[in-house]
């Protein structure tokens, strides 16, 4: 089967074409050659380029359109602002309906996009998102077109939640990546693995406190630099590959490979410069990563997702776990919701896993919108 791929580049209500030529909203629309799908999926992430998403051709071969869509923050998560990203997603949804001629739009929330797409639908049906303090709301934020269905695959409960679960609770000084409380050090053999319940309780508490500690500093710093006439600044967050589940497979057992995270062995990668939130601005921290302030936490938004919903998780994922999928299902407001677990890693790279996922999604869509 021949697959048609169309590049789509569009302005946003709050951003025009860049001087170098690029539009703020970009993506690739895939569908079977010579067909005009009535149903299409749109997938977007906070910062990762989804224009050539790995599921695009699989679904196109099954008669479903697929728009891999990027907001202006593709490759630039360190400057992410939620309200502007939602407006950019709305540009893609409108394009599917008004230009591609799609009758049914399905939001695909894959990985980090799971929470983002739940926020989008939540805002579209019941406007609730506000801008970061000191900023005006993005133009068009209260005029987003709602979608008709929601699918979550290998998704977690939001950027603040996943960061806090992964961040190293033993860090004692954010300005010094080496500073460590040995009694909380995940990689100190005196502590484990395996980790006992007392250690895990202290460690999880320390992770939450670390997130709140950064938020307090961010707010104080905004006040300090604001008094000097500055709007924002960059800073780094170190050591964010330290979820105990990555190291100790006896915690929430699955078929995942033990002592692994998405970029390698946790002890090594935790000391690298490749962690999530490694670089962000003060305002991006509040918009994206703060437990206290970010509106990217999925739980309240999932309650406003009342359209048909499908949740799929992989049993060999080293960063998203069955408890994440279970919470997503429990918080969804949909009366029509189903969940499945496939034998797959985070990217469904196991032999046959992508075909199995595509068959499952296509059958689920056909049953409701065929």
Coordinates of C-alpha atoms in Angstrom, one line a residue:
X1 CA 0.0 0.0 0.0
X2 CA 1.3 3.4 -0.9
X3 CA 1.2 6.0 1.9
X4 CA 0.7 9.7 1.1
X5 CA 2.7 12.1 3.3
X6 CA 1.8 15.8 3.3
X7 CA 3.9 18.4 5.1
X8 CA 1.7 20.9 7.0
X9 CA 3.2 24.2 8.2
X10 CA 0.8 26.8 9.7
X11 CA 0.9 30.0 11.7
X12 CA -0.6 30.1 15.2
X13 CA -2.9 32.8 16.6
X14 CA 0.0 33.9 18.8
X15 CA 3.0 33.3 16.5
X16 CA 3.7 34.0 12.8
X17 CA 6.2 32.5 10.4
X18 CA 9.8 32.8 11.6
X19 CA 12.2 34.9 9.7
X20 CA 14.1 31.8 8.5
X21 CA 10.9 30.5 7.0
X22 CA 9.5 28.0 9.5
X23 CA 6.0 28.1 10.8
X24 CA 5.4 27.7 14.5
X25 CA 3.0 24.7 13.9
X26 CA 4.4 21.9 11.8
X27 CA 3.6 18.3 11.1
X28 CA 3.2 15.5 8.6
X29 CA -0.2 14.1 7.6
X30 CA -0.2 10.4 6.5
X31 CA -3.0 8.5 4.9
X32 CA -3.5 5.7 2.3
X33 CA -2.8 7.0 -1.2
X34 CA -6.0 7.9 -3.0
X35 CA -8.1 7.7 0.1
X36 CA -9.7 10.5 2.1
X37 CA -10.1 9.2 5.7
X38 CA -13.1 10.1 7.7
X39 CA -11.2 9.4 10.9
X40 CA -7.8 10.8 11.8
X41 CA -5.5 10.7 14.8
X42 CA -3.4 13.7 16.0
X43 CA -0.4 13.1 18.2
X44 CA 1.6 15.9 19.9
X45 CA 4.3 16.0 22.6
X46 CA 5.5 18.7 24.9
X47 CA 8.9 19.0 23.1
X48 CA 9.7 15.9 21.1
X49 CA 9.2 16.0 17.3
X50 CA 6.2 13.8 16.6
X51 CA 5.9 14.7 12.9
X52 CA 7.1 11.3 11.9
X53 CA 5.6 9.4 14.8
X54 CA 6.3 5.6 14.6
X55 CA 2.5 4.8 14.5
X56 CA 1.7 7.0 11.6
X57 CA 2.2 4.6 8.7
X58 CA 0.8 1.7 10.7
X59 CA -2.6 3.5 11.2
X60 CA -2.5 4.9 7.7
X61 CA -2.3 1.4 6.3
X62 CA -5.4 0.6 8.2
X63 CA -7.4 3.5 6.7
X64 CA -7.0 6.0 9.5
X65 CA -5.4 9.4 8.9
X66 CA -2.5 10.4 11.1
X67 CA -1.3 13.9 11.8
X68 CA 2.0 13.9 13.6
X69 CA 1.9 17.4 15.0
X70 CA 4.4 19.8 16.6
X71 CA 3.8 23.0 18.5
X72 CA 6.3 25.8 18.5
X73 CA 8.1 24.0 21.4
X74 CA 9.3 21.1 19.3
X75 CA 12.9 20.6 20.4
X76 CA 12.5 23.5 22.8
X77 CA 10.8 22.2 25.9
X78 CA 13.0 24.4 28.0
X79 CA 10.8 27.4 27.0
X80 CA 7.5 25.6 27.2
X81 CA 4.3 27.5 28.0
X82 CA 1.1 25.4 28.3
X83 CA -1.5 27.9 27.0
X84 CA 0.5 28.6 23.9
X85 CA 1.0 24.9 23.2
X86 CA -2.7 24.2 23.5
X87 CA -3.5 26.9 21.0
X88 CA -1.0 25.4 18.6
X89 CA -2.6 21.9 19.0
X90 CA -5.9 23.6 18.1
X91 CA -4.5 24.7 14.8
X92 CA -3.8 21.1 13.9
X93 CA -7.3 19.9 15.0
X94 CA -8.9 22.6 12.9
X95 CA -6.7 21.7 9.9
X96 CA -7.9 18.1 10.1
X97 CA -11.6 19.1 10.1
X98 CA -11.5 22.1 7.7
X99 CA -8.8 21.1 5.2
X100 CA -8.3 17.3 5.4
X101 CA -12.0 16.8 5.6
X102 CA -11.9 14.6 8.6
X103 CA -15.2 13.9 10.4
X104 CA -13.8 12.3 13.6
X105 CA -10.7 13.5 15.4
X106 CA -8.9 11.2 17.9
X107 CA -6.4 12.6 20.3
X108 CA -3.4 10.3 20.7
X109 CA -1.6 10.9 24.0
X110 CA 1.6 9.0 23.6
X111 CA 4.2 9.1 26.4
X112 CA 4.4 12.7 27.7
X113 CA 1.7 13.5 25.2
X114 CA -0.8 11.6 27.3
X115 CA -1.2 14.4 29.8
X116 CA -0.8 17.1 27.2
X117 CA -3.7 15.8 25.1
X118 CA -5.9 15.3 28.2
X119 CA -5.2 19.0 29.1
X120 CA -6.2 19.9 25.5
X121 CA -9.6 18.1 25.6
X122 CA -10.2 19.4 29.1
X123 CA -9.6 23.0 28.0
X124 CA -11.7 22.6 24.9
X125 CA -14.8 21.4 26.8
X126 CA -14.4 23.4 30.0
X127 CA -11.9 26.3 29.8
X128 CA -9.7 26.1 33.0
X129 CA -6.1 26.8 32.0
X130 CA -4.5 30.0 33.1
X131 CA -1.2 31.6 32.0
X132 CA 1.9 31.7 34.2
X133 CA 1.8 34.6 36.6
X134 CA 2.8 37.8 35.0
X135 CA 1.7 36.8 31.5
X136 CA -1.4 37.2 29.4
X137 CA -3.4 34.2 28.2
X138 CA -2.6 33.0 24.7
X139 CA -5.0 34.3 22.1
X140 CA -7.6 31.6 21.3
X141 CA -7.1 29.7 24.5
X142 CA -10.8 29.6 25.2
X143 CA -11.8 28.7 21.6
X144 CA -10.3 25.3 21.1
X145 CA -12.2 22.7 19.0
X146 CA -12.9 19.6 21.0
X147 CA -11.9 16.1 19.7
X148 CA -14.2 13.0 19.5
X149 CA -12.0 10.4 21.3
X150 CA -8.9 10.0 23.4
X151 CA -6.3 7.3 23.3
X152 CA -3.4 7.0 25.8
X153 CA -0.4 4.9 25.0
X154 CA 2.7 4.4 27.3
X155 CA 1.6 7.6 29.1
X156 CA 2.3 8.9 32.5
X157 CA 0.3 11.3 34.7
X158 CA 2.0 14.6 33.8
X159 CA 5.5 16.2 33.6
X160 CA 5.6 17.2 37.3
X161 CA 4.6 13.7 38.3
X162 CA 7.1 11.8 36.1
X163 CA 9.9 14.2 37.0
X164 CA 9.3 13.8 40.7
X165 CA 9.1 10.0 40.4
X166 CA 12.4 10.0 38.5
X167 CA 14.4 12.8 40.2
X168 CA 17.1 11.9 42.7
X169 CA 15.9 12.4 46.2
X170 CA 19.4 12.5 47.6
X171 CA 20.4 15.8 46.0
X172 CA 21.1 18.4 48.7
X173 CA 22.2 21.4 46.7
X174 CA 20.7 22.3 43.3
X175 CA 23.7 24.3 42.4
X176 CA 26.1 21.4 43.0
X177 CA 25.3 18.2 41.0
X178 CA 27.6 16.2 43.3
X179 CA 26.1 17.1 46.7
X180 CA 24.4 14.0 48.1
X181 CA 22.8 12.8 51.2
X182 CA 24.3 9.3 51.4
X183 CA 21.4 8.0 53.5
X184 CA 19.1 8.7 50.6
X185 CA 21.4 7.7 47.8
X186 CA 19.7 5.2 45.5
X187 CA 23.1 4.0 44.3
X188 CA 24.7 3.6 47.7
X189 CA 24.9 -0.2 48.2
X190 CA 24.3 0.3 51.9
X191 CA 20.7 1.3 50.9
X192 CA 20.0 -1.4 48.3
X193 CA 18.7 -2.8 46.1
X194 CA 16.5 -4.3 47.2
X195 CA 15.1 -1.2 49.0
X196 CA 13.0 -1.7 52.2
X197 CA 9.8 0.1 52.8
X198 CA 11.3 2.6 55.3
X199 CA 13.9 3.7 52.7
X200 CA 11.3 4.0 49.9
X201 CA 9.0 6.1 52.1
X202 CA 11.9 8.5 53.0
X203 CA 13.1 8.6 49.4
X204 CA 9.7 9.3 47.9
X205 CA 9.1 12.1 50.5
X206 CA 12.5 13.6 49.6
X207 CA 11.7 13.6 45.9
X208 CA 8.5 15.5 46.5
X209 CA 10.3 18.0 48.8
X210 CA 13.0 18.5 46.2
X211 CA 10.3 19.5 43.6
X212 CA 8.8 21.9 46.1
X213 CA 12.2 23.3 47.1
X214 CA 12.9 24.1 43.5
X215 CA 9.5 25.8 43.1
X216 CA 10.2 28.0 46.2
X217 CA 13.5 29.0 44.8
X218 CA 11.9 29.8 41.3
X219 CA 9.3 32.1 42.9
X220 CA 11.9 33.9 45.0
X221 CA 14.2 34.2 42.0
X222 CA 11.4 35.6 39.8
X223 CA 10.8 38.3 42.4
X224 CA 14.5 39.0 42.7
X225 CA 15.3 39.4 39.0
X226 CA 12.0 41.1 38.4
X227 CA 13.0 43.9 40.8
X228 CA 16.1 44.3 38.6
X229 CA 14.0 44.6 35.4
X230 CA 14.5 41.0 34.2
X231 CA 11.7 38.8 32.9
X232 CA 13.1 35.3 33.2
X233 CA 16.3 33.2 33.3
X234 CA 17.6 29.7 32.6
X235 CA 18.7 27.1 35.2
X236 CA 19.5 23.4 35.3
X237 CA 18.0 20.5 37.1
X238 CA 20.5 17.7 37.7
X239 CA 20.1 13.9 38.3
X240 CA 16.7 12.9 37.1
X241 CA 17.1 9.2 36.3
X242 CA 16.7 7.8 39.8
X243 CA 13.3 6.2 40.2
X244 CA 13.8 3.2 42.5
X245 CA 11.7 1.1 40.1
X246 CA 14.4 1.6 37.4
X247 CA 16.9 -0.1 39.7
X248 CA 14.9 -2.6 41.8
X249 CA 12.6 -4.8 39.6
X250 CA 10.9 -6.2 42.7
X251 CA 9.1 -2.8 43.1
X252 CA 6.0 -3.0 40.9
X253 CA 7.2 -6.1 39.0
X254 CA 6.7 -6.2 35.2
X255 CA 8.5 -7.8 32.3
X256 CA 10.8 -4.8 32.0
X257 CA 14.6 -5.2 31.8
X258 CA 16.0 -4.5 35.2
X259 CA 18.4 -1.8 36.0
X260 CA 17.5 0.2 32.9
X261 CA 16.0 3.6 32.0
X262 CA 15.3 5.0 28.6
X263 CA 18.9 6.1 28.0
X264 CA 20.9 3.3 29.7
X265 CA 21.9 2.2 33.1
X266 CA 20.4 4.6 35.7
X267 CA 23.6 5.0 37.9
X268 CA 25.5 6.3 34.9
X269 CA 22.7 8.3 33.1
X270 CA 21.7 9.9 36.4
X271 CA 25.1 11.6 36.4
X272 CA 24.9 12.7 32.7
X273 CA 23.5 15.9 31.2
X274 CA 20.6 14.1 29.4
X275 CA 17.9 14.1 32.0
X276 CA 14.4 15.6 31.6
X277 CA 14.1 19.2 32.9
X278 CA 17.9 19.5 32.4
X279 CA 17.4 23.0 31.2
X280 CA 14.4 25.3 31.7
X281 CA 13.4 28.8 32.5
X282 CA 11.8 30.0 35.7
X283 CA 8.4 30.4 34.0
X284 CA 8.7 27.0 32.2
X285 CA 9.4 25.3 35.6
X286 CA 6.1 26.7 36.9
X287 CA 4.2 25.9 33.6
X288 CA 5.6 22.4 33.1
X289 CA 7.5 20.8 36.1
X290 CA 6.2 22.2 39.4
X291 CA 4.0 19.9 41.4
X292 CA 2.5 23.0 43.1
X293 CA 1.9 25.2 40.0
X294 CA 1.9 23.2 36.8
X295 CA -1.4 22.6 35.1
X296 CA 0.1 19.7 33.1
X297 CA -0.9 17.2 35.8
X298 CA -3.4 14.9 34.2
X299 CA -5.7 13.9 37.0
X300 CA -8.1 16.9 37.0
X301 CA -8.1 17.1 33.2
X302 CA -8.8 13.4 32.7
X303 CA -12.1 13.9 34.6
X304 CA -13.2 16.3 31.9
X305 CA -12.4 13.8 29.2
X306 CA -15.9 12.2 28.6
X307 CA -15.4 11.1 25.0
X308 CA -14.7 7.4 24.3
X309 CA -11.2 6.6 25.7
X310 CA -8.7 3.8 25.2
X311 CA -5.6 3.3 27.4
X312 CA -2.7 1.0 26.3
X313 CA 0.4 0.2 28.3
X314 CA 3.5 -1.9 27.6
X315 CA 4.5 -4.5 30.1
X316 CA 8.2 -4.0 29.5
X317 CA 8.3 -0.2 29.8
X318 CA 11.2 1.0 32.0
X319 CA 9.8 4.4 32.8
X320 CA 6.0 4.1 32.7
X321 CA 4.4 1.4 34.9
X322 CA 1.1 -0.4 35.3
X323 CA 0.1 1.9 38.1
X324 CA 0.3 4.9 35.7
X325 CA -2.1 3.3 33.3
X326 CA -4.4 2.3 36.1
X327 CA -4.6 5.8 37.4
X328 CA -5.3 7.2 34.0
X329 CA -8.2 4.8 33.6
X330 CA -9.6 5.6 37.1
X331 CA -9.5 9.3 36.6
X332 CA -11.0 9.4 33.1
X333 CA -14.5 10.8 33.0
X334 CA -15.5 8.6 30.0
X335 CA -18.4 6.2 30.5
X336 CA -16.9 4.3 27.5
X337 CA -13.3 3.5 28.4
X338 CA -11.1 0.4 27.9
X339 CA -7.6 -0.5 28.9
X340 CA -5.1 -3.1 27.6
X341 CA -1.6 -4.2 28.3
X342 CA 0.6 -5.4 25.5
X343 CA 4.0 -7.1 25.6
X344 CA 6.1 -4.1 24.6
X345 CA 8.7 -1.6 25.7
X346 CA 8.0 2.2 25.8
X347 CA 8.3 2.5 22.0
X348 CA 6.5 -0.8 21.2
X349 CA 9.7 -2.1 19.6
X350 CA 9.2 -5.7 20.6
X351 CA 8.6 -7.9 17.5
X352 CA 5.0 -7.4 16.2
X353 CA 4.1 -4.9 19.0
X354 CA 3.4 -1.9 16.7
X355 CA 1.2 -4.0 14.4
X356 CA -0.6 -5.3 17.5
X357 CA -1.1 -1.8 18.8
X358 CA -2.3 -0.6 15.4
X359 CA -4.8 -3.4 15.1
X360 CA -6.1 -2.7 18.6
X361 CA -6.5 1.0 17.9
X362 CA -8.1 0.5 14.5
X363 CA -10.6 -2.0 15.8
X364 CA -11.5 0.2 18.7
X365 CA -12.0 3.2 16.4
X366 CA -14.0 1.1 13.9
X367 CA -16.3 -0.1 16.6
X368 CA -17.2 3.4 17.6
X369 CA -16.8 5.5 14.5
X370 CA -16.7 3.1 11.6

